[in-house]
Amino acid sequence: MKIRRVFFLITAIWDLLRFFAVFLAVWIVFRRTLETNNQGIYWLLILGNGGLLTSASLLFLYVDPERFRVLLNLVRLGKILGLFSALLLIILEPVGTGLRFLSLGVVPYRIAPFSILLVASVVDLIFLFLLLSYQIEKTPPSPPSEDRSEQDSTLPGYRETVVH
């Protein structure tokens, strides 16, 4: 069971890395806008912080999978919605020219935010497949102890009355 729980920890770490990678890609795309508006970076954080809910849910699942098993469907839904929005951007990207090969400025080589998004989406698809195939087993309730079953079988003394 411990090895299966490590899967949730690995997925949570991946989600955090994905958040920062996509945030970097968005920062590259909106670099010029952020240079003119210093407060814009905070708006990007507010926009993207919903993605951190998946990481937090996965950490809860790592701590106690049985207790927080209801979060598994929330994580699955978050992955599906994230993949849907990324797929939408990947499909619509060739129509525009905004995402390809923008220079980072600080780093001498060029980075492609589209490539970051594509790689993150492929890894997310793998994790989604694993999450969909993962089942948290319910532990059966413990059988009542013998002492308690003996107490329940004997009823307190009472007199039966007949009603006419």
CSV table of N, CA and C in Angstrom, one decimal:
chain,number,residue,atom,x,y,z
A,1,MET,N,0.8,-1.2,0.0
A,1,MET,CA,0.0,0.0,0.0
A,1,MET,C,0.9,1.3,0.0
A,2,LYS,N,2.0,1.2,0.7
A,2,LYS,CA,2.9,2.4,0.8
A,2,LYS,C,3.4,2.7,-0.6
A,3,ILE,N,3.8,1.7,-1.4
A,3,ILE,CA,4.3,2.0,-2.8
A,3,ILE,C,3.2,2.7,-3.6
A,4,ARG,N,2.0,2.2,-3.5
A,4,ARG,CA,0.9,2.8,-4.3
A,4,ARG,C,0.6,4.2,-3.8
A,5,ARG,N,0.9,4.5,-2.5
A,5,ARG,CA,0.7,5.9,-2.1
A,5,ARG,C,1.7,6.9,-2.6
A,6,VAL,N,2.9,6.4,-2.9
A,6,VAL,CA,4.0,7.2,-3.4
A,6,VAL,C,3.6,7.8,-4.8
A,7,PHE,N,2.8,7.1,-5.5
A,7,PHE,CA,2.2,7.6,-6.8
A,7,PHE,C,1.6,8.9,-6.6
A,8,PHE,N,0.8,9.1,-5.5
A,8,PHE,CA,0.2,10.4,-5.3
A,8,PHE,C,1.2,11.5,-5.0
A,9,LEU,N,2.3,11.1,-4.3
A,9,LEU,CA,3.3,12.1,-4.0
A,9,LEU,C,4.0,12.5,-5.2
A,10,ILE,N,4.3,11.6,-6.1
A,10,ILE,CA,5.0,11.9,-7.4
A,10,ILE,C,4.1,12.7,-8.2
A,11,THR,N,2.8,12.4,-8.3
A,11,THR,CA,1.9,13.2,-9.1
A,11,THR,C,1.7,14.6,-8.5
A,12,ALA,N,1.7,14.8,-7.2
A,12,ALA,CA,1.6,16.1,-6.6
A,12,ALA,C,2.9,16.9,-6.9
A,13,ILE,N,4.0,16.3,-6.9
A,13,ILE,CA,5.3,17.0,-7.2
A,13,ILE,C,5.2,17.4,-8.7
A,14,TRP,N,4.8,16.5,-9.6
A,14,TRP,CA,4.7,16.8,-11.0
A,14,TRP,C,3.7,18.0,-11.2
A,15,ASP,N,2.6,18.0,-10.5
A,15,ASP,CA,1.6,19.1,-10.6
A,15,ASP,C,2.2,20.5,-10.2
A,16,LEU,N,3.0,20.5,-9.2
A,16,LEU,CA,3.7,21.7,-8.8
A,16,LEU,C,4.7,22.2,-9.8
A,17,LEU,N,5.5,21.2,-10.4
A,17,LEU,CA,6.4,21.5,-11.4
A,17,LEU,C,5.7,22.0,-12.7
A,18,ARG,N,4.6,21.4,-13.0
A,18,ARG,CA,3.8,21.8,-14.1
A,18,ARG,C,3.2,23.2,-14.0
A,19,PHE,N,2.8,23.5,-12.8
A,19,PHE,CA,2.3,24.9,-12.5
A,19,PHE,C,3.4,25.9,-12.8
A,20,PHE,N,4.6,25.6,-12.3
A,20,PHE,CA,5.6,26.6,-12.5
A,20,PHE,C,6.1,26.7,-13.9
A,21,ALA,N,6.1,25.5,-14.6
A,21,ALA,CA,6.5,25.5,-16.0
A,21,ALA,C,5.5,26.3,-16.9
A,22,VAL,N,4.2,26.0,-16.6
A,22,VAL,CA,3.2,26.8,-17.4
A,22,VAL,C,3.2,28.2,-17.0
A,23,PHE,N,3.4,28.5,-15.8
A,23,PHE,CA,3.5,29.9,-15.3
A,23,PHE,C,4.7,30.6,-16.0
A,24,LEU,N,5.8,29.9,-16.2
A,24,LEU,CA,7.0,30.4,-16.9
A,24,LEU,C,6.6,30.7,-18.4
A,25,ALA,N,5.9,29.8,-19.0
A,25,ALA,CA,5.5,29.9,-20.4
A,25,ALA,C,4.6,31.1,-20.5
A,26,VAL,N,3.6,31.3,-19.6
A,26,VAL,CA,2.7,32.5,-19.7
A,26,VAL,C,3.5,33.8,-19.4
A,27,TRP,N,4.5,33.7,-18.5
A,27,TRP,CA,5.3,34.9,-18.3
A,27,TRP,C,6.0,35.3,-19.5
A,28,ILE,N,6.6,34.3,-20.3
A,28,ILE,CA,7.3,34.6,-21.5
A,28,ILE,C,6.3,35.2,-22.6
A,29,VAL,N,5.1,34.6,-22.7
A,29,VAL,CA,4.2,35.2,-23.6
A,29,VAL,C,3.8,36.6,-23.3
A,30,PHE,N,3.6,36.9,-22.0
A,30,PHE,CA,3.1,38.2,-21.6
A,30,PHE,C,4.2,39.1,-21.1
A,31,ARG,N,5.5,38.8,-21.5
A,31,ARG,CA,6.6,39.5,-20.9
A,31,ARG,C,6.5,41.0,-21.2
A,32,ARG,N,6.2,41.4,-22.3
A,32,ARG,CA,6.2,42.8,-22.6
A,32,ARG,C,5.0,43.5,-21.8
A,33,THR,N,3.9,42.9,-21.7
A,33,THR,CA,2.8,43.4,-20.9
A,33,THR,C,3.2,43.6,-19.5
A,34,LEU,N,3.9,42.6,-18.9
A,34,LEU,CA,4.4,42.6,-17.5
A,34,LEU,C,5.4,43.6,-17.3
A,35,GLU,N,6.2,44.0,-18.3
A,35,GLU,CA,7.2,45.1,-18.2
A,35,GLU,C,6.5,46.4,-18.0
A,36,THR,N,5.4,46.6,-18.6
A,36,THR,CA,4.7,47.9,-18.4
A,36,THR,C,3.8,47.9,-17.2
A,37,ASN,N,3.3,46.8,-16.8
A,37,ASN,CA,2.4,46.7,-15.6
A,37,ASN,C,3.0,45.7,-14.6
A,38,ASN,N,3.6,46.3,-13.6
A,38,ASN,CA,4.3,45.4,-12.6
A,38,ASN,C,3.3,44.6,-11.8
A,39,GLN,N,2.1,45.0,-11.7
A,39,GLN,CA,1.1,44.2,-10.9
A,39,GLN,C,0.5,43.1,-11.7
A,40,GLY,N,0.8,43.0,-13.0
A,40,GLY,CA,0.2,41.9,-13.8
A,40,GLY,C,0.6,40.5,-13.4
A,41,ILE,N,1.8,40.4,-12.8
A,41,ILE,CA,2.3,39.1,-12.4
A,41,ILE,C,1.4,38.5,-11.3
A,42,TYR,N,0.9,39.4,-10.4
A,42,TYR,CA,0.0,38.9,-9.4
A,42,TYR,C,-1.4,38.4,-9.9
A,43,TRP,N,-1.8,39.1,-11.0
A,43,TRP,CA,-3.0,38.7,-11.7
A,43,TRP,C,-2.9,37.3,-12.3
A,44,LEU,N,-1.7,37.0,-12.8
A,44,LEU,CA,-1.4,35.7,-13.4
A,44,LEU,C,-1.4,34.6,-12.3
A,45,LEU,N,-0.9,35.0,-11.2
A,45,LEU,CA,-0.9,34.0,-10.0
A,45,LEU,C,-2.3,33.7,-9.6
A,46,ILE,N,-3.1,34.8,-9.5
A,46,ILE,CA,-4.5,34.6,-9.1
A,46,ILE,C,-5.2,33.7,-10.1
A,47,LEU,N,-4.9,33.9,-11.4
A,47,LEU,CA,-5.6,33.2,-12.5
A,47,LEU,C,-5.2,31.7,-12.4
A,48,GLY,N,-3.9,31.4,-12.1
A,48,GLY,CA,-3.5,30.1,-12.1
A,48,GLY,C,-3.5,29.3,-10.8
A,49,ASN,N,-3.9,29.9,-9.7
A,49,ASN,CA,-3.8,29.2,-8.4
A,49,ASN,C,-4.8,28.1,-8.3
A,50,GLY,N,-5.9,28.0,-9.1
A,50,GLY,CA,-6.8,26.9,-9.0
A,50,GLY,C,-6.1,25.6,-9.4
A,51,GLY,N,-5.1,25.7,-10.2
A,51,GLY,CA,-4.3,24.5,-10.5
A,51,GLY,C,-3.6,23.9,-9.3
A,52,LEU,N,-3.4,24.7,-8.3
A,52,LEU,CA,-2.7,24.2,-7.1
A,52,LEU,C,-3.6,23.3,-6.3
A,53,LEU,N,-4.9,23.4,-6.5
A,53,LEU,CA,-5.9,22.6,-5.8
A,53,LEU,C,-5.6,21.1,-6.1
A,54,THR,N,-5.2,20.8,-7.3
A,54,THR,CA,-4.9,19.4,-7.7
A,54,THR,C,-3.7,18.9,-6.9
A,55,SER,N,-2.7,19.7,-6.7
A,55,SER,CA,-1.5,19.3,-6.0
A,55,SER,C,-1.9,19.1,-4.5
A,56,ALA,N,-2.7,20.0,-3.9
A,56,ALA,CA,-3.1,19.8,-2.5
A,56,ALA,C,-3.9,18.6,-2.3
A,57,SER,N,-4.8,18.3,-3.2
A,57,SER,CA,-5.6,17.1,-3.1
A,57,SER,C,-4.8,15.8,-3.2
A,58,LEU,N,-3.8,15.9,-4.1
A,58,LEU,CA,-2.9,14.7,-4.2
A,58,LEU,C,-2.1,14.5,-2.9
A,59,LEU,N,-1.7,15.6,-2.3
A,59,LEU,CA,-1.0,15.4,-1.0
A,59,LEU,C,-1.8,14.8,0.0
A,60,PHE,N,-3.1,15.3,0.1
A,60,PHE,CA,-4.1,14.6,1.0
A,60,PHE,C,-4.2,13.1,0.7
A,61,LEU,N,-4.3,12.8,-0.5
A,61,LEU,CA,-4.4,11.4,-0.9
A,61,LEU,C,-3.2,10.6,-0.5
A,62,TYR,N,-2.0,11.3,-0.6
A,62,TYR,CA,-0.8,10.6,-0.2
A,62,TYR,C,-0.8,10.3,1.3
A,63,VAL,N,-1.3,11.3,2.1
A,63,VAL,CA,-1.3,11.1,3.6
A,63,VAL,C,-2.2,10.0,4.0
A,64,ASP,N,-3.4,10.0,3.5
A,64,ASP,CA,-4.4,9.0,3.9
A,64,ASP,C,-5.4,8.7,2.7
A,65,PRO,N,-5.0,7.8,1.9
A,65,PRO,CA,-5.9,7.6,0.7
A,65,PRO,C,-7.3,7.1,1.0
A,66,GLU,N,-7.5,6.3,2.0
A,66,GLU,CA,-8.8,5.8,2.4
A,66,GLU,C,-9.7,7.0,2.9
A,67,ARG,N,-9.2,7.8,3.7
A,67,ARG,CA,-9.9,8.9,4.3
A,67,ARG,C,-10.3,9.9,3.3
A,68,PHE,N,-9.4,10.2,2.4
A,68,PHE,CA,-9.6,11.3,1.4
A,68,PHE,C,-9.9,10.7,0.0
A,69,ARG,N,-10.5,9.6,-0.1
A,69,ARG,CA,-10.7,8.9,-1.4
A,69,ARG,C,-11.7,9.7,-2.3
A,70,VAL,N,-12.5,10.6,-1.6
A,70,VAL,CA,-13.5,11.4,-2.4
A,70,VAL,C,-12.7,12.4,-3.3
A,71,LEU,N,-11.5,12.8,-2.9
A,71,LEU,CA,-10.7,13.7,-3.6
A,71,LEU,C,-10.2,13.2,-4.9
A,72,LEU,N,-10.2,11.8,-5.1
A,72,LEU,CA,-9.6,11.2,-6.3
A,72,LEU,C,-10.4,11.7,-7.5
A,73,ASN,N,-11.7,11.7,-7.4
A,73,ASN,CA,-12.6,12.2,-8.5
A,73,ASN,C,-12.3,13.7,-8.8
A,74,LEU,N,-12.1,14.5,-7.8
A,74,LEU,CA,-11.8,15.9,-8.0
A,74,LEU,C,-10.5,16.0,-8.7
A,75,VAL,N,-9.5,15.2,-8.4
A,75,VAL,CA,-8.2,15.3,-9.1
A,75,VAL,C,-8.3,14.8,-10.5
A,76,ARG,N,-9.1,13.8,-10.7
A,76,ARG,CA,-9.4,13.3,-12.1
A,76,ARG,C,-10.0,14.4,-12.9
A,77,LEU,N,-11.0,15.1,-12.3
A,77,LEU,CA,-11.7,16.2,-13.0
A,77,LEU,C,-10.8,17.3,-13.3
A,78,GLY,N,-9.9,17.7,-12.4
A,78,GLY,CA,-9.0,18.7,-12.6
A,78,GLY,C,-8.0,18.4,-13.7
A,79,LYS,N,-7.6,17.2,-13.8
A,79,LYS,CA,-6.7,16.8,-14.9
A,79,LYS,C,-7.4,16.9,-16.2
A,80,ILE,N,-8.6,16.4,-16.3
A,80,ILE,CA,-9.4,16.4,-17.5
A,80,ILE,C,-9.6,17.9,-18.0
A,81,LEU,N,-10.0,18.8,-17.0
A,81,LEU,CA,-10.2,20.2,-17.4
A,81,LEU,C,-8.9,20.9,-17.8
A,82,GLY,N,-7.8,20.5,-17.2
A,82,GLY,CA,-6.5,21.1,-17.5
A,82,GLY,C,-6.1,20.6,-18.9
A,83,LEU,N,-6.3,19.3,-19.2
A,83,LEU,CA,-6.0,18.8,-20.5
A,83,LEU,C,-6.9,19.4,-21.6
A,84,PHE,N,-8.2,19.6,-21.3
A,84,PHE,CA,-9.1,20.2,-22.2
A,84,PHE,C,-8.7,21.6,-22.6
A,85,SER,N,-8.3,22.4,-21.6
A,85,SER,CA,-7.9,23.8,-21.9
A,85,SER,C,-6.6,23.8,-22.7
A,86,ALA,N,-5.6,22.9,-22.3
A,86,ALA,CA,-4.4,22.9,-23.0
A,86,ALA,C,-4.6,22.4,-24.5
A,87,LEU,N,-5.5,21.4,-24.7
A,87,LEU,CA,-5.8,21.0,-26.0
A,87,LEU,C,-6.4,22.1,-26.8
A,88,LEU,N,-7.3,22.8,-26.2
A,88,LEU,CA,-7.9,23.9,-26.9
A,88,LEU,C,-6.9,24.9,-27.4
A,89,LEU,N,-5.9,25.2,-26.5
A,89,LEU,CA,-4.9,26.2,-26.9
A,89,LEU,C,-3.9,25.6,-28.0
A,90,ILE,N,-3.6,24.3,-27.9
A,90,ILE,CA,-2.8,23.7,-28.9
A,90,ILE,C,-3.5,23.6,-30.2
A,91,ILE,N,-4.8,23.4,-30.2
A,91,ILE,CA,-5.5,23.4,-31.5
A,91,ILE,C,-5.6,24.8,-32.1
A,92,LEU,N,-5.9,25.8,-31.2
A,92,LEU,CA,-6.1,27.2,-31.7
A,92,LEU,C,-4.7,27.9,-32.0
A,93,GLU,N,-3.6,27.4,-31.5
A,93,GLU,CA,-2.4,28.1,-31.6
A,93,GLU,C,-1.9,28.3,-33.0
A,94,PRO,N,-2.0,27.3,-33.9
A,94,PRO,CA,-1.5,27.6,-35.3
A,94,PRO,C,-2.3,28.7,-36.0
A,95,VAL,N,-3.5,29.0,-35.5
A,95,VAL,CA,-4.2,30.1,-36.1
A,95,VAL,C,-3.5,31.4,-35.9
A,96,GLY,N,-3.0,31.6,-34.6
A,96,GLY,CA,-2.3,32.8,-34.3
A,96,GLY,C,-0.8,32.6,-34.4
A,97,THR,N,-0.1,33.7,-34.1
A,97,THR,CA,1.4,33.6,-34.2
A,97,THR,C,2.0,33.9,-32.8
A,98,GLY,N,1.3,33.9,-31.8
A,98,GLY,CA,1.8,34.5,-30.5
A,98,GLY,C,2.6,33.6,-29.7
A,99,LEU,N,2.6,32.3,-29.8
A,99,LEU,CA,3.2,31.4,-28.9
A,99,LEU,C,4.6,30.8,-29.3
A,100,ARG,N,5.0,30.9,-30.5
A,100,ARG,CA,6.2,30.2,-30.9
A,100,ARG,C,7.5,31.1,-30.8
A,101,PHE,N,8.5,30.5,-30.2
A,101,PHE,CA,9.9,31.0,-30.2
A,101,PHE,C,10.0,32.4,-29.8
A,102,LEU,N,9.5,32.7,-28.6
A,102,LEU,CA,9.8,34.1,-28.0
A,102,LEU,C,11.0,34.0,-27.2
A,103,SER,N,11.9,35.0,-27.3
A,103,SER,CA,13.1,35.0,-26.5
A,103,SER,C,12.8,35.3,-25.1
A,104,LEU,N,13.6,34.7,-24.2
A,104,LEU,CA,13.5,34.8,-22.8
A,104,LEU,C,14.1,36.1,-22.3
A,105,GLY,N,15.1,36.6,-22.9
A,105,GLY,CA,15.7,37.9,-22.5
A,105,GLY,C,16.9,37.6,-21.6
A,106,VAL,N,16.7,36.9,-20.5
A,106,VAL,CA,17.8,36.6,-19.6
A,106,VAL,C,18.7,35.5,-20.1
A,107,VAL,N,18.0,34.5,-20.6
A,107,VAL,CA,18.7,33.3,-21.1
A,107,VAL,C,19.1,33.5,-22.5
A,108,PRO,N,20.3,33.1,-23.0
A,108,PRO,CA,20.7,33.4,-24.4
A,108,PRO,C,19.9,32.6,-25.4
A,109,TYR,N,19.4,31.4,-25.1
A,109,TYR,CA,18.7,30.6,-26.1
A,109,TYR,C,17.2,31.0,-26.1
A,110,ARG,N,16.5,30.5,-27.1
A,110,ARG,CA,15.1,30.8,-27.2
A,110,ARG,C,14.3,29.6,-26.6
A,111,ILE,N,13.2,30.0,-26.0
A,111,ILE,CA,12.3,29.0,-25.4
A,111,ILE,C,11.0,29.0,-26.2
A,112,ALA,N,10.4,27.9,-26.3
A,112,ALA,CA,9.0,27.8,-27.0
A,112,ALA,C,8.0,27.5,-26.0
A,113,PRO,N,7.2,28.4,-25.5
A,113,PRO,CA,6.1,28.1,-24.6
A,113,PRO,C,5.2,27.1,-25.1
A,114,PHE,N,5.0,27.0,-26.4
A,114,PHE,CA,4.1,26.0,-27.0
A,114,PHE,C,4.7,24.6,-26.7
A,115,SER,N,6.0,24.5,-26.7
A,115,SER,CA,6.6,23.2,-26.4
A,115,SER,C,6.5,22.8,-25.0
A,116,ILE,N,6.6,23.8,-24.1
A,116,ILE,CA,6.4,23.5,-22.7
A,116,ILE,C,5.0,23.0,-22.4
A,117,LEU,N,4.0,23.7,-23.1
A,117,LEU,CA,2.6,23.3,-22.9
A,117,LEU,C,2.4,21.9,-23.5
A,118,LEU,N,3.0,21.6,-24.6
A,118,LEU,CA,2.8,20.3,-25.3
A,118,LEU,C,3.4,19.2,-24.4
A,119,VAL,N,4.6,19.4,-23.9
A,119,VAL,CA,5.2,18.3,-23.0
A,119,VAL,C,4.4,18.1,-21.8
A,120,ALA,N,4.0,19.3,-21.1
A,120,ALA,CA,3.2,19.2,-19.9
A,120,ALA,C,1.9,18.4,-20.2
A,121,SER,N,1.3,18.6,-21.3
A,121,SER,CA,0.1,18.0,-21.6
A,121,SER,C,0.2,16.5,-21.8
A,122,VAL,N,1.3,16.1,-22.5
A,122,VAL,CA,1.6,14.7,-22.7
A,122,VAL,C,1.8,14.0,-21.3
A,123,VAL,N,2.6,14.6,-20.5
A,123,VAL,CA,2.9,14.0,-19.1
A,123,VAL,C,1.6,14.0,-18.3
A,124,ASP,N,0.8,15.0,-18.4
A,124,ASP,CA,-0.5,15.0,-17.8
A,124,ASP,C,-1.5,13.9,-18.3
A,125,LEU,N,-1.4,13.7,-19.5
A,125,LEU,CA,-2.2,12.6,-20.1
A,125,LEU,C,-1.8,11.2,-19.5
A,126,ILE,N,-0.5,11.0,-19.4
A,126,ILE,CA,0.0,9.8,-18.8
A,126,ILE,C,-0.5,9.7,-17.3
A,127,PHE,N,-0.4,10.8,-16.6
A,127,PHE,CA,-0.8,10.7,-15.2
A,127,PHE,C,-2.4,10.6,-15.1
A,128,LEU,N,-3.1,11.2,-16.0
A,128,LEU,CA,-4.6,11.0,-16.0
A,128,LEU,C,-4.9,9.6,-16.3
A,129,PHE,N,-4.3,8.9,-17.2
A,129,PHE,CA,-4.5,7.5,-17.4
A,129,PHE,C,-4.3,6.7,-16.2
A,130,LEU,N,-3.2,7.0,-15.5
A,130,LEU,CA,-2.9,6.2,-14.2
A,130,LEU,C,-3.9,6.5,-13.2
A,131,LEU,N,-4.3,7.8,-13.1
A,131,LEU,CA,-5.3,8.2,-12.1
A,131,LEU,C,-6.7,7.5,-12.4
A,132,LEU,N,-7.0,7.4,-13.6
A,132,LEU,CA,-8.3,6.7,-14.0
A,132,LEU,C,-8.3,5.2,-13.7
A,133,SER,N,-7.1,4.6,-13.8
A,133,SER,CA,-7.0,3.2,-13.5
A,133,SER,C,-6.8,2.9,-12.1
A,134,TYR,N,-6.5,3.9,-11.3
A,134,TYR,CA,-6.3,3.7,-9.8
A,134,TYR,C,-7.6,3.6,-9.1
A,135,GLN,N,-7.6,2.6,-8.2
A,135,GLN,CA,-8.8,2.3,-7.4
A,135,GLN,C,-8.4,2.3,-5.9
A,136,ILE,N,-9.0,3.0,-5.1
A,136,ILE,CA,-8.8,3.0,-3.7
A,136,ILE,C,-9.7,1.9,-3.1
A,137,GLU,N,-9.1,0.9,-2.5
A,137,GLU,CA,-9.9,-0.2,-2.0
A,137,GLU,C,-10.5,0.2,-0.6
A,138,LYS,N,-11.8,-0.1,-0.5
A,138,LYS,CA,-12.5,0.2,0.8
A,138,LYS,C,-12.1,-0.9,1.7
A,139,THR,N,-11.8,-0.6,3.0
A,139,THR,CA,-11.6,-1.7,3.9
A,139,THR,C,-12.9,-2.1,4.5
A,140,PRO,N,-13.1,-3.4,4.6
A,140,PRO,CA,-14.4,-3.8,5.1
A,140,PRO,C,-14.5,-3.5,6.6
A,141,PRO,N,-15.7,-3.2,7.1
A,141,PRO,CA,-15.8,-2.9,8.5
A,141,PRO,C,-15.5,-4.1,9.3
A,142,SER,N,-14.9,-3.8,10.4
A,142,SER,CA,-14.4,-4.9,11.3
A,142,SER,C,-15.6,-5.6,11.9
A,143,PRO,N,-15.5,-6.9,12.0
A,143,PRO,CA,-16.7,-7.7,12.5
A,143,PRO,C,-16.8,-7.4,14.0
A,144,PRO,N,-18.0,-7.4,14.5
A,144,PRO,CA,-18.2,-7.1,15.9
A,144,PRO,C,-17.5,-8.1,16.8
A,145,SER,N,-16.9,-7.6,17.9
A,145,SER,CA,-16.2,-8.6,18.8
A,145,SER,C,-17.2,-9.5,19.5
A,146,GLU,N,-16.7,-10.6,20.0
A,146,GLU,CA,-17.6,-11.6,20.6
A,146,GLU,C,-18.3,-11.0,21.8
A,147,ASP,N,-17.6,-10.2,22.6
A,147,ASP,CA,-18.1,-9.7,23.8
A,147,ASP,C,-19.3,-8.8,23.5
A,148,ARG,N,-19.2,-8.0,22.5
A,148,ARG,CA,-20.3,-7.1,22.1
A,148,ARG,C,-21.5,-7.9,21.5
A,149,SER,N,-21.2,-8.9,20.7
A,149,SER,CA,-22.3,-9.7,20.1
A,149,SER,C,-23.1,-10.4,21.2
A,150,GLU,N,-22.5,-10.8,22.3
A,150,GLU,CA,-23.2,-11.5,23.4
A,150,GLU,C,-24.1,-10.5,24.1
A,151,GLN,N,-23.6,-9.3,24.2
A,151,GLN,CA,-24.4,-8.3,24.9
A,151,GLN,C,-25.6,-7.9,24.1
A,152,ASP,N,-25.5,-7.8,22.8
A,152,ASP,CA,-26.6,-7.4,21.9
A,152,ASP,C,-27.6,-8.5,21.8
A,153,SER,N,-27.2,-9.8,22.0
A,153,SER,CA,-28.2,-10.9,21.8
A,153,SER,C,-29.1,-11.0,23.0
A,154,THR,N,-28.7,-10.6,24.2
A,154,THR,CA,-29.5,-10.7,25.3
A,154,THR,C,-30.2,-9.4,25.5
A,155,LEU,N,-31.5,-9.4,25.6
A,155,LEU,CA,-32.3,-8.2,25.8
A,155,LEU,C,-32.6,-8.1,27.3
A,156,PRO,N,-32.7,-6.9,27.7
A,156,PRO,CA,-33.1,-6.7,29.1
A,156,PRO,C,-34.4,-7.3,29.4
A,157,GLY,N,-34.6,-7.7,30.7
A,157,GLY,CA,-35.9,-8.3,31.0
A,157,GLY,C,-37.1,-7.4,30.8
A,158,TYR,N,-38.1,-8.0,30.1
A,158,TYR,CA,-39.3,-7.2,29.9
A,158,TYR,C,-40.4,-8.3,29.9
A,159,ARG,N,-41.6,-7.7,30.1
A,159,ARG,CA,-42.8,-8.6,30.1
A,159,ARG,C,-43.6,-8.3,28.9
A,160,GLU,N,-44.0,-9.3,28.3
A,160,GLU,CA,-44.8,-9.1,27.1
A,160,GLU,C,-46.3,-8.9,27.5
A,161,THR,N,-46.8,-7.9,26.9
A,161,THR,CA,-48.3,-7.6,27.2
A,161,THR,C,-49.1,-7.9,25.9
A,162,VAL,N,-50.3,-8.3,26.2
A,162,VAL,CA,-51.2,-8.6,25.1
A,162,VAL,C,-52.2,-7.5,25.0
A,163,VAL,N,-52.5,-6.9,23.9
A,163,VAL,CA,-53.5,-5.9,23.7
A,163,VAL,C,-54.7,-6.5,23.0
A,164,HIS,N,-55.9,-6.3,23.6
A,164,HIS,CA,-57.1,-6.8,23.0
A,164,HIS,C,-57.9,-5.8,22.3
